[in-house]
PDB file of C-alpha atoms in Angstrom:
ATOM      1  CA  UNK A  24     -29.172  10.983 -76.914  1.00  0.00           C
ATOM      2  CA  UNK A  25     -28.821   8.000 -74.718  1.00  0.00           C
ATOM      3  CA  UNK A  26     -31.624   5.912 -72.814  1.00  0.00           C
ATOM      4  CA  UNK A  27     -31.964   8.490 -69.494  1.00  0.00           C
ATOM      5  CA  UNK A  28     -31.872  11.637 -71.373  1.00  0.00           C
ATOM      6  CA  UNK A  29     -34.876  10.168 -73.478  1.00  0.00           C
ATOM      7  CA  UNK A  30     -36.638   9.562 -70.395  1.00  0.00           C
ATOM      8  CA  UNK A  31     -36.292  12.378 -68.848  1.00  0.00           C
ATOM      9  CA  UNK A  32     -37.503  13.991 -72.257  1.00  0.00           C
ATOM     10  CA  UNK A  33     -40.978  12.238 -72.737  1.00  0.00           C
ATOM     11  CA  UNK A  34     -41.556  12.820 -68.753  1.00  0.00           C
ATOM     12  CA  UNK A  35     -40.858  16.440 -69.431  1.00  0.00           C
ATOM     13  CA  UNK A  36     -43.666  15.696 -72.221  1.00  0.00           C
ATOM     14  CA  UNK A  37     -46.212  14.148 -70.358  1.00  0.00           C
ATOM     15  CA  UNK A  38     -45.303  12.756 -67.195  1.00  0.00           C
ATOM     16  CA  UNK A  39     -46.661   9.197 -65.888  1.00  0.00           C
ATOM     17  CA  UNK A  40     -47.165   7.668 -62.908  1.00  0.00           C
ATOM     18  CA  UNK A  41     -46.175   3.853 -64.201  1.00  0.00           C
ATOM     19  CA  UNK A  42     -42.116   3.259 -63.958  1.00  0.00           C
ATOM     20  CA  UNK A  43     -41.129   2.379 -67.551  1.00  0.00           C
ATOM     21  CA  UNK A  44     -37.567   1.756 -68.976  1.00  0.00           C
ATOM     22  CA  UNK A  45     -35.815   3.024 -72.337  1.00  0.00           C
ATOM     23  CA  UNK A  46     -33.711   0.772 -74.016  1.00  0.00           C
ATOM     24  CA  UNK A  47     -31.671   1.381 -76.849  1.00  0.00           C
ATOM     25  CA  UNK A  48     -30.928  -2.041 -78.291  1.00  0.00           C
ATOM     26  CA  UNK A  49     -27.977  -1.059 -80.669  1.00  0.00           C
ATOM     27  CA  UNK A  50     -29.301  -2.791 -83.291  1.00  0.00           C
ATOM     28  CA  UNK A  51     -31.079  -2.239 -86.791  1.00  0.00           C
ATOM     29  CA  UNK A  52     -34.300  -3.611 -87.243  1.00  0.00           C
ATOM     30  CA  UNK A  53     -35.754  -4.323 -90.956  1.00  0.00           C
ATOM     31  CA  UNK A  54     -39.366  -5.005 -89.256  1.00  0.00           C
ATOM     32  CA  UNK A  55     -39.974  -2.783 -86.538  1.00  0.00           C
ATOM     33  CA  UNK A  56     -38.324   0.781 -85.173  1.00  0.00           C
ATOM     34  CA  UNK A  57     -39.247   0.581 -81.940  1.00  0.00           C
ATOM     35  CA  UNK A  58     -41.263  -1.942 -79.608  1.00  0.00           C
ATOM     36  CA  UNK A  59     -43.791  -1.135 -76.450  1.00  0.00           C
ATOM     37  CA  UNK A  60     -44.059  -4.075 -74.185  1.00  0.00           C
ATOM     38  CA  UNK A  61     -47.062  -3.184 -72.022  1.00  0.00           C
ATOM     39  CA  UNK A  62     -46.307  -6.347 -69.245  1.00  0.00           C
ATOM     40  CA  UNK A  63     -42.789  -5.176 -68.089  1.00  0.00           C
ATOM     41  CA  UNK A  64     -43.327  -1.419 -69.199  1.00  0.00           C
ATOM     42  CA  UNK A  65     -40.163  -1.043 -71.353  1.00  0.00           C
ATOM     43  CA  UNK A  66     -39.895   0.891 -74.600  1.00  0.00           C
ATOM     44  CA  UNK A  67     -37.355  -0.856 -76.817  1.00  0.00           C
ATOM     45  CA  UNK A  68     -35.830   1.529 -79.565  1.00  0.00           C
ATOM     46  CA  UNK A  69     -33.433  -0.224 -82.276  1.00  0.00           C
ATOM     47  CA  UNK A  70     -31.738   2.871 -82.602  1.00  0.00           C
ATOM     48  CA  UNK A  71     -29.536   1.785 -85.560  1.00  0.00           C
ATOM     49  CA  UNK A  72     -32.705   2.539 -87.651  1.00  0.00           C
ATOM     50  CA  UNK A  73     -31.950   6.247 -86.579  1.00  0.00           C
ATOM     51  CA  UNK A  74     -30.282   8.228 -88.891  1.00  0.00           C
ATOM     52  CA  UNK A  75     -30.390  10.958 -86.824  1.00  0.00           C
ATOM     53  CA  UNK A  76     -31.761  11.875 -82.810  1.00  0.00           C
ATOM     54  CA  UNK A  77     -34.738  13.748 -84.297  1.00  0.00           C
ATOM     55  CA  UNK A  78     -35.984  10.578 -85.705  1.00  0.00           C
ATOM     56  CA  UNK A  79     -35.052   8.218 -83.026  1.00  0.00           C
ATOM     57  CA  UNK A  80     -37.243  11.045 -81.086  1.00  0.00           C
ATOM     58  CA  UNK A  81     -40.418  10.432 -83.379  1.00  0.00           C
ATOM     59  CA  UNK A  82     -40.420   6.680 -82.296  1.00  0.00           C
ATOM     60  CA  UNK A  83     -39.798   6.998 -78.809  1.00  0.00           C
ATOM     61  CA  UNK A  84     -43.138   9.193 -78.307  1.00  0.00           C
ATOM     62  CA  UNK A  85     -44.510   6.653 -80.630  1.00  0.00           C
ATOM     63  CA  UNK A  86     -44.085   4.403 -78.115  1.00  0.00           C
ATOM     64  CA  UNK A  87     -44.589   6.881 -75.032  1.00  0.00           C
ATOM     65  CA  UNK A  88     -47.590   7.005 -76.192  1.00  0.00           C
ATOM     66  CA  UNK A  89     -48.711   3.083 -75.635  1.00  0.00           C
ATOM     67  CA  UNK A  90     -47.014   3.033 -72.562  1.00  0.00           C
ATOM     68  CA  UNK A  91     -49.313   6.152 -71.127  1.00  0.00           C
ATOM     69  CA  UNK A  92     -52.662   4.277 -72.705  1.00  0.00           C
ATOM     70  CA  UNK A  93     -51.406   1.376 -71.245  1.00  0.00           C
ATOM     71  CA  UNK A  94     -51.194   3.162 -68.044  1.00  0.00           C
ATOM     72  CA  UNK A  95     -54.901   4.528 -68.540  1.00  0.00           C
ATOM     73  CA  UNK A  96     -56.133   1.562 -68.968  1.00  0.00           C
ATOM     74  CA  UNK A  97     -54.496  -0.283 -65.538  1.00  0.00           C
ATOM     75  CA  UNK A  98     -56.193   2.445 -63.799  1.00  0.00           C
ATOM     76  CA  UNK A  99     -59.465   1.690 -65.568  1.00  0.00           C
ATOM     77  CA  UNK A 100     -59.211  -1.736 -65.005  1.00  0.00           C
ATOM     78  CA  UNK A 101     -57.790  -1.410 -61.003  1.00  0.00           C
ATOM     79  CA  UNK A 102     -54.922  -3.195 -62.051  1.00  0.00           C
ATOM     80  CA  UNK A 103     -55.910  -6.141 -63.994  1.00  0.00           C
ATOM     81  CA  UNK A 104     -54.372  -7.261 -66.708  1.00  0.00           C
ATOM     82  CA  UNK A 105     -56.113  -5.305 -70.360  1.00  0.00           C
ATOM     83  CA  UNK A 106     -56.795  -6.486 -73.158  1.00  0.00           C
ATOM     84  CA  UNK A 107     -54.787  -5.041 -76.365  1.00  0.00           C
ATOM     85  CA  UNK A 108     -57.256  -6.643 -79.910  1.00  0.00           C
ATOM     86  CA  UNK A 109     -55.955  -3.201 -81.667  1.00  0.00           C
ATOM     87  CA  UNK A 110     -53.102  -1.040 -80.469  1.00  0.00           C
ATOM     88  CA  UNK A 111     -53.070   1.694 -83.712  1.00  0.00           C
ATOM     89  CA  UNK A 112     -56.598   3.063 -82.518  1.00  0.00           C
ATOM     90  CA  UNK A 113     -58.036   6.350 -83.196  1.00  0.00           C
ATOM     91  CA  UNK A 114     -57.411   7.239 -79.602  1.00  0.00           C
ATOM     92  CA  UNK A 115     -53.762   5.975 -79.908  1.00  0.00           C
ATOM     93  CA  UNK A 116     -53.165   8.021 -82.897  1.00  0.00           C
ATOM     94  CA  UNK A 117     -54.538  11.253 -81.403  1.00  0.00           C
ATOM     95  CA  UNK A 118     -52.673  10.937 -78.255  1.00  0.00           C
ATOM     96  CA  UNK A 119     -49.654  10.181 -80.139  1.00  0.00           C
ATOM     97  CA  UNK A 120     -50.323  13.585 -82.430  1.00  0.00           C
ATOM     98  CA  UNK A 121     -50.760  15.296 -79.303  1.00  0.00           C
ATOM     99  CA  UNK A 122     -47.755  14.552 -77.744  1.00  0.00           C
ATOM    100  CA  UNK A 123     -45.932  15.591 -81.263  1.00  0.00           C
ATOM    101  CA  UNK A 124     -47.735  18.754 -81.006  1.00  0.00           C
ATOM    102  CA  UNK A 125     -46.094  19.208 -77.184  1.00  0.00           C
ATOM    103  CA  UNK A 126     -42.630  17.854 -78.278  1.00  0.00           C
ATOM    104  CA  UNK A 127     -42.364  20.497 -81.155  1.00  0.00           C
ATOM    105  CA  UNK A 128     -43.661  23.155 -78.606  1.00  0.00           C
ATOM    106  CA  UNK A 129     -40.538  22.106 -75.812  1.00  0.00           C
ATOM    107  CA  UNK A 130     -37.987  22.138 -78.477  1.00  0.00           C
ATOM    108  CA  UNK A 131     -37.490  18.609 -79.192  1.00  0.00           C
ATOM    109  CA  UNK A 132     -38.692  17.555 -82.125  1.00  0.00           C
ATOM    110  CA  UNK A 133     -39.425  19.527 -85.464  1.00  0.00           C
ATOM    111  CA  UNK A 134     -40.648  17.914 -88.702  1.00  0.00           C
ATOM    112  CA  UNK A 135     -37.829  19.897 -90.254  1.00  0.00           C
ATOM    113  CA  UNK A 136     -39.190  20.667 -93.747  1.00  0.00           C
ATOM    114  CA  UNK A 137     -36.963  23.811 -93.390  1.00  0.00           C
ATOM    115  CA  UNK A 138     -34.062  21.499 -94.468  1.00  0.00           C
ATOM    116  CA  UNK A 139     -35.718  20.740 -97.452  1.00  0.00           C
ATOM    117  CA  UNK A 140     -36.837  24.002 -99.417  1.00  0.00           C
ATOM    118  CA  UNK A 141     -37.390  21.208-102.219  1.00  0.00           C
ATOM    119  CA  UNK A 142     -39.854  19.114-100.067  1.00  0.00           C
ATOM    120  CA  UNK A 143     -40.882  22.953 -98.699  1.00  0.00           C
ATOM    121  CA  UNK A 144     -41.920  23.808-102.499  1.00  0.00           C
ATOM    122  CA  UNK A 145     -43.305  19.705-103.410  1.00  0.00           C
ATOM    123  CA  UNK A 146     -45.933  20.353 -99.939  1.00  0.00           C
ATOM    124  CA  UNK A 147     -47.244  23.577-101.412  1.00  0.00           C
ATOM    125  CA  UNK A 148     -47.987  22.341-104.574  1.00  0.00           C
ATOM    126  CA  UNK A 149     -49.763  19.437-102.943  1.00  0.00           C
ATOM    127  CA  UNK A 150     -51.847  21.234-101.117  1.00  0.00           C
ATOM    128  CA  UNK A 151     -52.730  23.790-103.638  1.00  0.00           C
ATOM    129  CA  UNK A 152     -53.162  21.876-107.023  1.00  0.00           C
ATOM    130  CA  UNK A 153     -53.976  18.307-105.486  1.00  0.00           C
ATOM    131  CA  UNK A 154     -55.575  18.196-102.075  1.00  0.00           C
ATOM    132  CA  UNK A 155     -57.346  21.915-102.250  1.00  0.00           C
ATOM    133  CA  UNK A 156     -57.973  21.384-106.414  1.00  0.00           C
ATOM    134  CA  UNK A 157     -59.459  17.866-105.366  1.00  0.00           C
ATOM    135  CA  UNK A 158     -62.105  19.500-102.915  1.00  0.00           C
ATOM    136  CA  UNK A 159     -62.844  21.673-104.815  1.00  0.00           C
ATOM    137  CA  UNK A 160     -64.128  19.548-107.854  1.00  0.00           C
ATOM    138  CA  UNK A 161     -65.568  16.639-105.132  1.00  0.00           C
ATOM    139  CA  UNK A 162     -67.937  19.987-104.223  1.00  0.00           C
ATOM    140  CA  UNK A 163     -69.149  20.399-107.712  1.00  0.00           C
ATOM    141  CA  UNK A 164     -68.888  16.644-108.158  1.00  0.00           C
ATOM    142  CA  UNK A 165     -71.720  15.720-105.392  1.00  0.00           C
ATOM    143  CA  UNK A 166     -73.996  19.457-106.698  1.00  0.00           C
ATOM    144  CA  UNK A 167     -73.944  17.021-109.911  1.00  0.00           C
ATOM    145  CA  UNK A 168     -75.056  14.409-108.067  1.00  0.00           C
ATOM    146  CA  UNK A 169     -77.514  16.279-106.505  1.00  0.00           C
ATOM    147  CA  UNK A 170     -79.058  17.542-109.798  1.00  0.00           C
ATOM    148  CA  UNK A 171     -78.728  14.023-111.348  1.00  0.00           C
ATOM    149  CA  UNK A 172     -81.309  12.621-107.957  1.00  0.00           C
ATOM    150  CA  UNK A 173     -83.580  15.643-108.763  1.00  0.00           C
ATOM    151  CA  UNK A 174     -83.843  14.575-112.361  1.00  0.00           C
ATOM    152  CA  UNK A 175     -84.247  10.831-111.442  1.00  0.00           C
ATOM    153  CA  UNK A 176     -87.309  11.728-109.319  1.00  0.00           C
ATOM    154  CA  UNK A 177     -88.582  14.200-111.617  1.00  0.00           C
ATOM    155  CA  UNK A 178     -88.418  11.234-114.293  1.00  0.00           C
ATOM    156  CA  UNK A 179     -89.682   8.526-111.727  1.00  0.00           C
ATOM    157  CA  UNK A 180     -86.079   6.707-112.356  1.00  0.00           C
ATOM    158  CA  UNK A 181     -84.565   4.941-109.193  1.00  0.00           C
ATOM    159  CA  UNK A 182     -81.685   7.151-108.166  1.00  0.00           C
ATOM    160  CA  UNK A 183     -80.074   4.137-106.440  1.00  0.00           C
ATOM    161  CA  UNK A 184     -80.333   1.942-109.770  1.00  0.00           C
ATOM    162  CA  UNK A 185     -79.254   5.405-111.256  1.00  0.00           C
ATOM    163  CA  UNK A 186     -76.038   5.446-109.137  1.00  0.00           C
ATOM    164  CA  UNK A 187     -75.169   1.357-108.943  1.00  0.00           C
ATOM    165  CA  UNK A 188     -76.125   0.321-112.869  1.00  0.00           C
ATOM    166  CA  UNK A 189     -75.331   3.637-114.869  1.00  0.00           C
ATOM    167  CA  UNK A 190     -72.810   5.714-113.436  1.00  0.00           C
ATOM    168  CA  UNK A 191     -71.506   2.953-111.835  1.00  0.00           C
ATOM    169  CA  UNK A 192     -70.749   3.715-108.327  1.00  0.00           C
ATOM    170  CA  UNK A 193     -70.402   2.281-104.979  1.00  0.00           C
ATOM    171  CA  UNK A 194     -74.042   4.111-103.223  1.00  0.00           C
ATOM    172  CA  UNK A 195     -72.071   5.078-100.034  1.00  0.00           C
ATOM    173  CA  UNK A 196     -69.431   6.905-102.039  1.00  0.00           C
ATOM    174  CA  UNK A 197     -71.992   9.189-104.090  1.00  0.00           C
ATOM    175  CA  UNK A 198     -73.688   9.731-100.621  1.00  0.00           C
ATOM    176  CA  UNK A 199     -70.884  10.632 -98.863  1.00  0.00           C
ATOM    177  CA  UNK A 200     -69.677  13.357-102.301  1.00  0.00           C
ATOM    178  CA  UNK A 201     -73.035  14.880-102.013  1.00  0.00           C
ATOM    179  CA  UNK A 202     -73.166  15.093 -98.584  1.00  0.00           C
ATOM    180  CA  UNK A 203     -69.539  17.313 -98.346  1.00  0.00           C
ATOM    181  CA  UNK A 204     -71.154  19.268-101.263  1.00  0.00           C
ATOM    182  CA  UNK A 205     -74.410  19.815 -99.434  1.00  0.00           C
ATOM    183  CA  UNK A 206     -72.046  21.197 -96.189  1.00  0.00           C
ATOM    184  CA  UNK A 207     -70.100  23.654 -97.815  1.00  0.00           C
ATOM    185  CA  UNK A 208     -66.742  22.559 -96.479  1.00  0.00           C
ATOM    186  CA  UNK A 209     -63.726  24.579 -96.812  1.00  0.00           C
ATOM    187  CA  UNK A 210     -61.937  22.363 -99.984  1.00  0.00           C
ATOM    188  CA  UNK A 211     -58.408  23.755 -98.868  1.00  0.00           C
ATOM    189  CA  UNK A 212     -58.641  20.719 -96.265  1.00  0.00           C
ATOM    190  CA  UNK A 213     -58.798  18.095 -98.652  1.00  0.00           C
ATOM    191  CA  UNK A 214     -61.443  15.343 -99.538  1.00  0.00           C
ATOM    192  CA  UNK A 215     -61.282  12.898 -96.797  1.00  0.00           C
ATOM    193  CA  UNK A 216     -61.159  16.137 -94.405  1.00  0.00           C
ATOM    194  CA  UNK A 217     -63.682  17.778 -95.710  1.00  0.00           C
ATOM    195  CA  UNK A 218     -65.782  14.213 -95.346  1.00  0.00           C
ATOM    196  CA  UNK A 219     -64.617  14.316 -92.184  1.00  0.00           C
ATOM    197  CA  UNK A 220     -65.932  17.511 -91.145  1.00  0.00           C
ATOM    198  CA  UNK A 221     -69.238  16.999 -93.183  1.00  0.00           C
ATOM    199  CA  UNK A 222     -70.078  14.040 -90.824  1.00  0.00           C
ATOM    200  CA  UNK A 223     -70.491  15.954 -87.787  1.00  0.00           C
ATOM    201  CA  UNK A 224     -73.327  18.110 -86.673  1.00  0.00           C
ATOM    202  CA  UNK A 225     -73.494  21.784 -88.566  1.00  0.00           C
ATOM    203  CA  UNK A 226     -72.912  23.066 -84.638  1.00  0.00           C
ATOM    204  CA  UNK A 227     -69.226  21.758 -84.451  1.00  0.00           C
ATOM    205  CA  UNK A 228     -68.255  21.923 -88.521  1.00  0.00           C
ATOM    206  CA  UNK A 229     -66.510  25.214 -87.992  1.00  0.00           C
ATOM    207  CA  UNK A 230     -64.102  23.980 -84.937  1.00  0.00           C
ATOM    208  CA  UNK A 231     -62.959  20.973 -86.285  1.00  0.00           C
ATOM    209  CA  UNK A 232     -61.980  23.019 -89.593  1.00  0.00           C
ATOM    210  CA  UNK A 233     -60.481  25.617 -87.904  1.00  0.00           C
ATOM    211  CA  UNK A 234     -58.620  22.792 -85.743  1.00  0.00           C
ATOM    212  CA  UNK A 235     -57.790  20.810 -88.969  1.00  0.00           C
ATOM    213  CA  UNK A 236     -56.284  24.244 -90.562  1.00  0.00           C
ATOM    214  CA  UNK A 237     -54.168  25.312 -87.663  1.00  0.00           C
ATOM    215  CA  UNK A 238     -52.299  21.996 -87.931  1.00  0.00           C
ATOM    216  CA  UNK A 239     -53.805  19.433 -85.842  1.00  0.00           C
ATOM    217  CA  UNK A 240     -54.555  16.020 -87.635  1.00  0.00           C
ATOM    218  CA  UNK A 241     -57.262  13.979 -88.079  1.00  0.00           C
ATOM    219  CA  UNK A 242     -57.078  11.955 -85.307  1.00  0.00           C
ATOM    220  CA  UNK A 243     -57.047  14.604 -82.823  1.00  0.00           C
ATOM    221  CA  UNK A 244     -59.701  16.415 -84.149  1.00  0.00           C
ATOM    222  CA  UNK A 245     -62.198  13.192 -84.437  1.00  0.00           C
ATOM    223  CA  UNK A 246     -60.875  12.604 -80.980  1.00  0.00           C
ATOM    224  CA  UNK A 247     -61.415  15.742 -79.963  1.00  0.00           C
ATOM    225  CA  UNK A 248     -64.850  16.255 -80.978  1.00  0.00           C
ATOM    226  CA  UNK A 249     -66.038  12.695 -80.026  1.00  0.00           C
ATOM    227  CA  UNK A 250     -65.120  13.625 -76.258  1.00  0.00           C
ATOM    228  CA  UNK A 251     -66.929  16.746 -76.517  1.00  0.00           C
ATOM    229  CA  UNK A 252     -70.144  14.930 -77.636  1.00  0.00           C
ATOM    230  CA  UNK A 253     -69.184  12.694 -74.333  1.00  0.00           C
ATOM    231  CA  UNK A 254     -68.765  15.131 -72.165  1.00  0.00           C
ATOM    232  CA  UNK A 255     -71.850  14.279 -69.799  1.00  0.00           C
ATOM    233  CA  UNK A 256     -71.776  15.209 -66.416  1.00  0.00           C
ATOM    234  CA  UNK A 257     -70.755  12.375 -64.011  1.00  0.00           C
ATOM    235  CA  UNK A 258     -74.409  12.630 -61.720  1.00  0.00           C
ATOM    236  CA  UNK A 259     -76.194  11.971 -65.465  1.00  0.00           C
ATOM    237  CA  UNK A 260     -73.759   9.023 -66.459  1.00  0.00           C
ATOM    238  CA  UNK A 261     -74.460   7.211 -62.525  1.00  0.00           C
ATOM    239  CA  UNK A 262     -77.977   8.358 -62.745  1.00  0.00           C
ATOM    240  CA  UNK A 263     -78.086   6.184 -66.606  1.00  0.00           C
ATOM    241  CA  UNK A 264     -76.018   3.156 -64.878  1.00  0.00           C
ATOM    242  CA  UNK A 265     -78.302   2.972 -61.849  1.00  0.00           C
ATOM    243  CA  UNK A 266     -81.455   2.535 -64.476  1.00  0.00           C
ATOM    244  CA  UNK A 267     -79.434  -0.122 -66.417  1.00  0.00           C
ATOM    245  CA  UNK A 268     -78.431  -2.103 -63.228  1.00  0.00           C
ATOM    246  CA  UNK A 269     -82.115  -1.993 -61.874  1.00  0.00           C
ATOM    247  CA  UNK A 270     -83.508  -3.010 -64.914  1.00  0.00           C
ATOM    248  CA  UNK A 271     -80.751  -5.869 -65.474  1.00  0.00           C
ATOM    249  CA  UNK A 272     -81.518  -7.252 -61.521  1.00  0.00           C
ATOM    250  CA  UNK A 273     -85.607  -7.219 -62.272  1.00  0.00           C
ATOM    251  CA  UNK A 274     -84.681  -8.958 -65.344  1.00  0.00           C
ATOM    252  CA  UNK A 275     -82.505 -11.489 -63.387  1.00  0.00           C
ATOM    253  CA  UNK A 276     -84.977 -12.033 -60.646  1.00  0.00           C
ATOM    254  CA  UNK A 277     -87.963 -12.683 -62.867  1.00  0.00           C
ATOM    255  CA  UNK A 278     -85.730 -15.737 -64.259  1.00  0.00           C
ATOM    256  CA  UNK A 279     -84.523 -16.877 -60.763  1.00  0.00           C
ATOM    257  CA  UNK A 280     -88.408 -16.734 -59.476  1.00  0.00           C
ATOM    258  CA  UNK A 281     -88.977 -18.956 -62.695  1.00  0.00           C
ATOM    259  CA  UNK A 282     -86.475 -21.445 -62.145  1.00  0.00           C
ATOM    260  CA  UNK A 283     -87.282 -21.838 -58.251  1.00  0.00           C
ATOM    261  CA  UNK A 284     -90.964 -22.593 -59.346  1.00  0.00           C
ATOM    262  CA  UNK A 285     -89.940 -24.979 -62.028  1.00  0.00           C
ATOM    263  CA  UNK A 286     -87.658 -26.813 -59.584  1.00  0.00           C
ATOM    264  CA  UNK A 287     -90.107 -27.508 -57.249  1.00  0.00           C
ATOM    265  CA  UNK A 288     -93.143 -29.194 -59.808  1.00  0.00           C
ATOM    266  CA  UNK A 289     -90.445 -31.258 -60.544  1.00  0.00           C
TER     267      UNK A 289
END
């Protein structure tokens, strides 16, 4: 592919508003594959990395996707200049994902583990023996727990001395096993999934494991259900501001009446 059809592939993706450039540097890169510069909008794609267009592909979304936050945020900001402290957030990760997940849908990009029956036959056994096996004996590992804090209050022993001095574990970990235990998670997602999913209220457990078993990772779904919880109407979210602002300018004029009167013993 050269620089305008890859253009014309991530508009056909998602299409933006901000003019941006594709550049294929023709040249291999032992640091980065690709590079985003946000101040002159151009995605920069060593493309002697590539091996083949599929995975050239992968890192131009990759960086699609920071031009198109990038773009969010010069809207948010009317213009001015953002800040970028961490580029590889949560949200960048999930919009990323999604744009994978359109990609795959349009035809141009697959993960292609149908070239590998090997890899095909290595996944499966991850999943079944490892990640799903795993779950399954965190659940009986944190019903263990469980018992063992019943018996430590039943014996008036200090669960948390229990947990730090005996058994020898960090206190959030054991919390966070018996807490997956205590949800009932489906194990076939895995440990830190099934943490995941434990973590949010019993209402929205079901979605995001549904979500997380028809293929979407775990960036979109924490994405997903974070804007969800956010989803307040506007006339709430103005009414909330207005209270803030008030309260702020009360605050503020109490001080300036102070000052003035201190000014003027002087």
């Amino acid at each position: 592919m050269n620089q305008d059809q890859i253009k014309a592939m991530l508009l056909d993706i998602e299409e933006s508003k901000l003019e941006f450039s594709v550049t294929l540097t023709g040249k291999e890169s032992k640091r980065v594959n690709g590079l985003y510069k946000p101040d002159t909008c151009e995605i920069l794609l060593h493309n002697k990395n590539f091996t083949s267009d599929n995975q050239m592909i992968y890192t131009a979304i990759h960086e699609y996707a920071h031009h198109l936050l990038n773009e969010e945020k010069l809207e948010e900001s009317a213009g001015l200049k953002p800040s970028y402290q961490r580029v590889h957030t949560n949200q960048f990760w999930a919009r990323f994902h999604g744009l994978l997940e359109v990609a795959e849908e349009k035809g141009y990009y697959v993960i292609g583990l149908e070239n590998s029956p090997e890899l095909a036959e290595l996944t499966e056994d991850i999943r079944k023996n490892y990640l799903e096996a795993n779950g399954r004996l965190m659940q009986e590992f944190g019903q263990l727990l469980a018992k063992a804090h019943k018996l430590c209050q039943d014996a008036g022993i200090r669960y948390e001395d229990y947990v730090d001095r005996v058994l020898k574990m960090p206190r959030c970990t054991a919390t966070s096993i018996t807490k997956v235990a205590a949800a009932q998670v489906n194990p076939a997602l895995g440990f830190e999934n099934m943490k995941l999913v434990a973590s949010m209220p019993q209402a929205k457990r079901q979605e995001a494991e549904e979500q997380l078993l028809g293929g979407h990772s775990p960036d979109t779904v924490r994405a997903m259900m974070k804007k969800k919880a956010e989803s307040v109407d506007q006339k709430t979210k103005l009414e909330q501001e207005k209270k803030r602002l008030e309260k702020t300018i009360q605050q503020l004029t109490s001080r300036l009446e102070f000052v003035e009167e201190s000014l003027a013993s002087l």
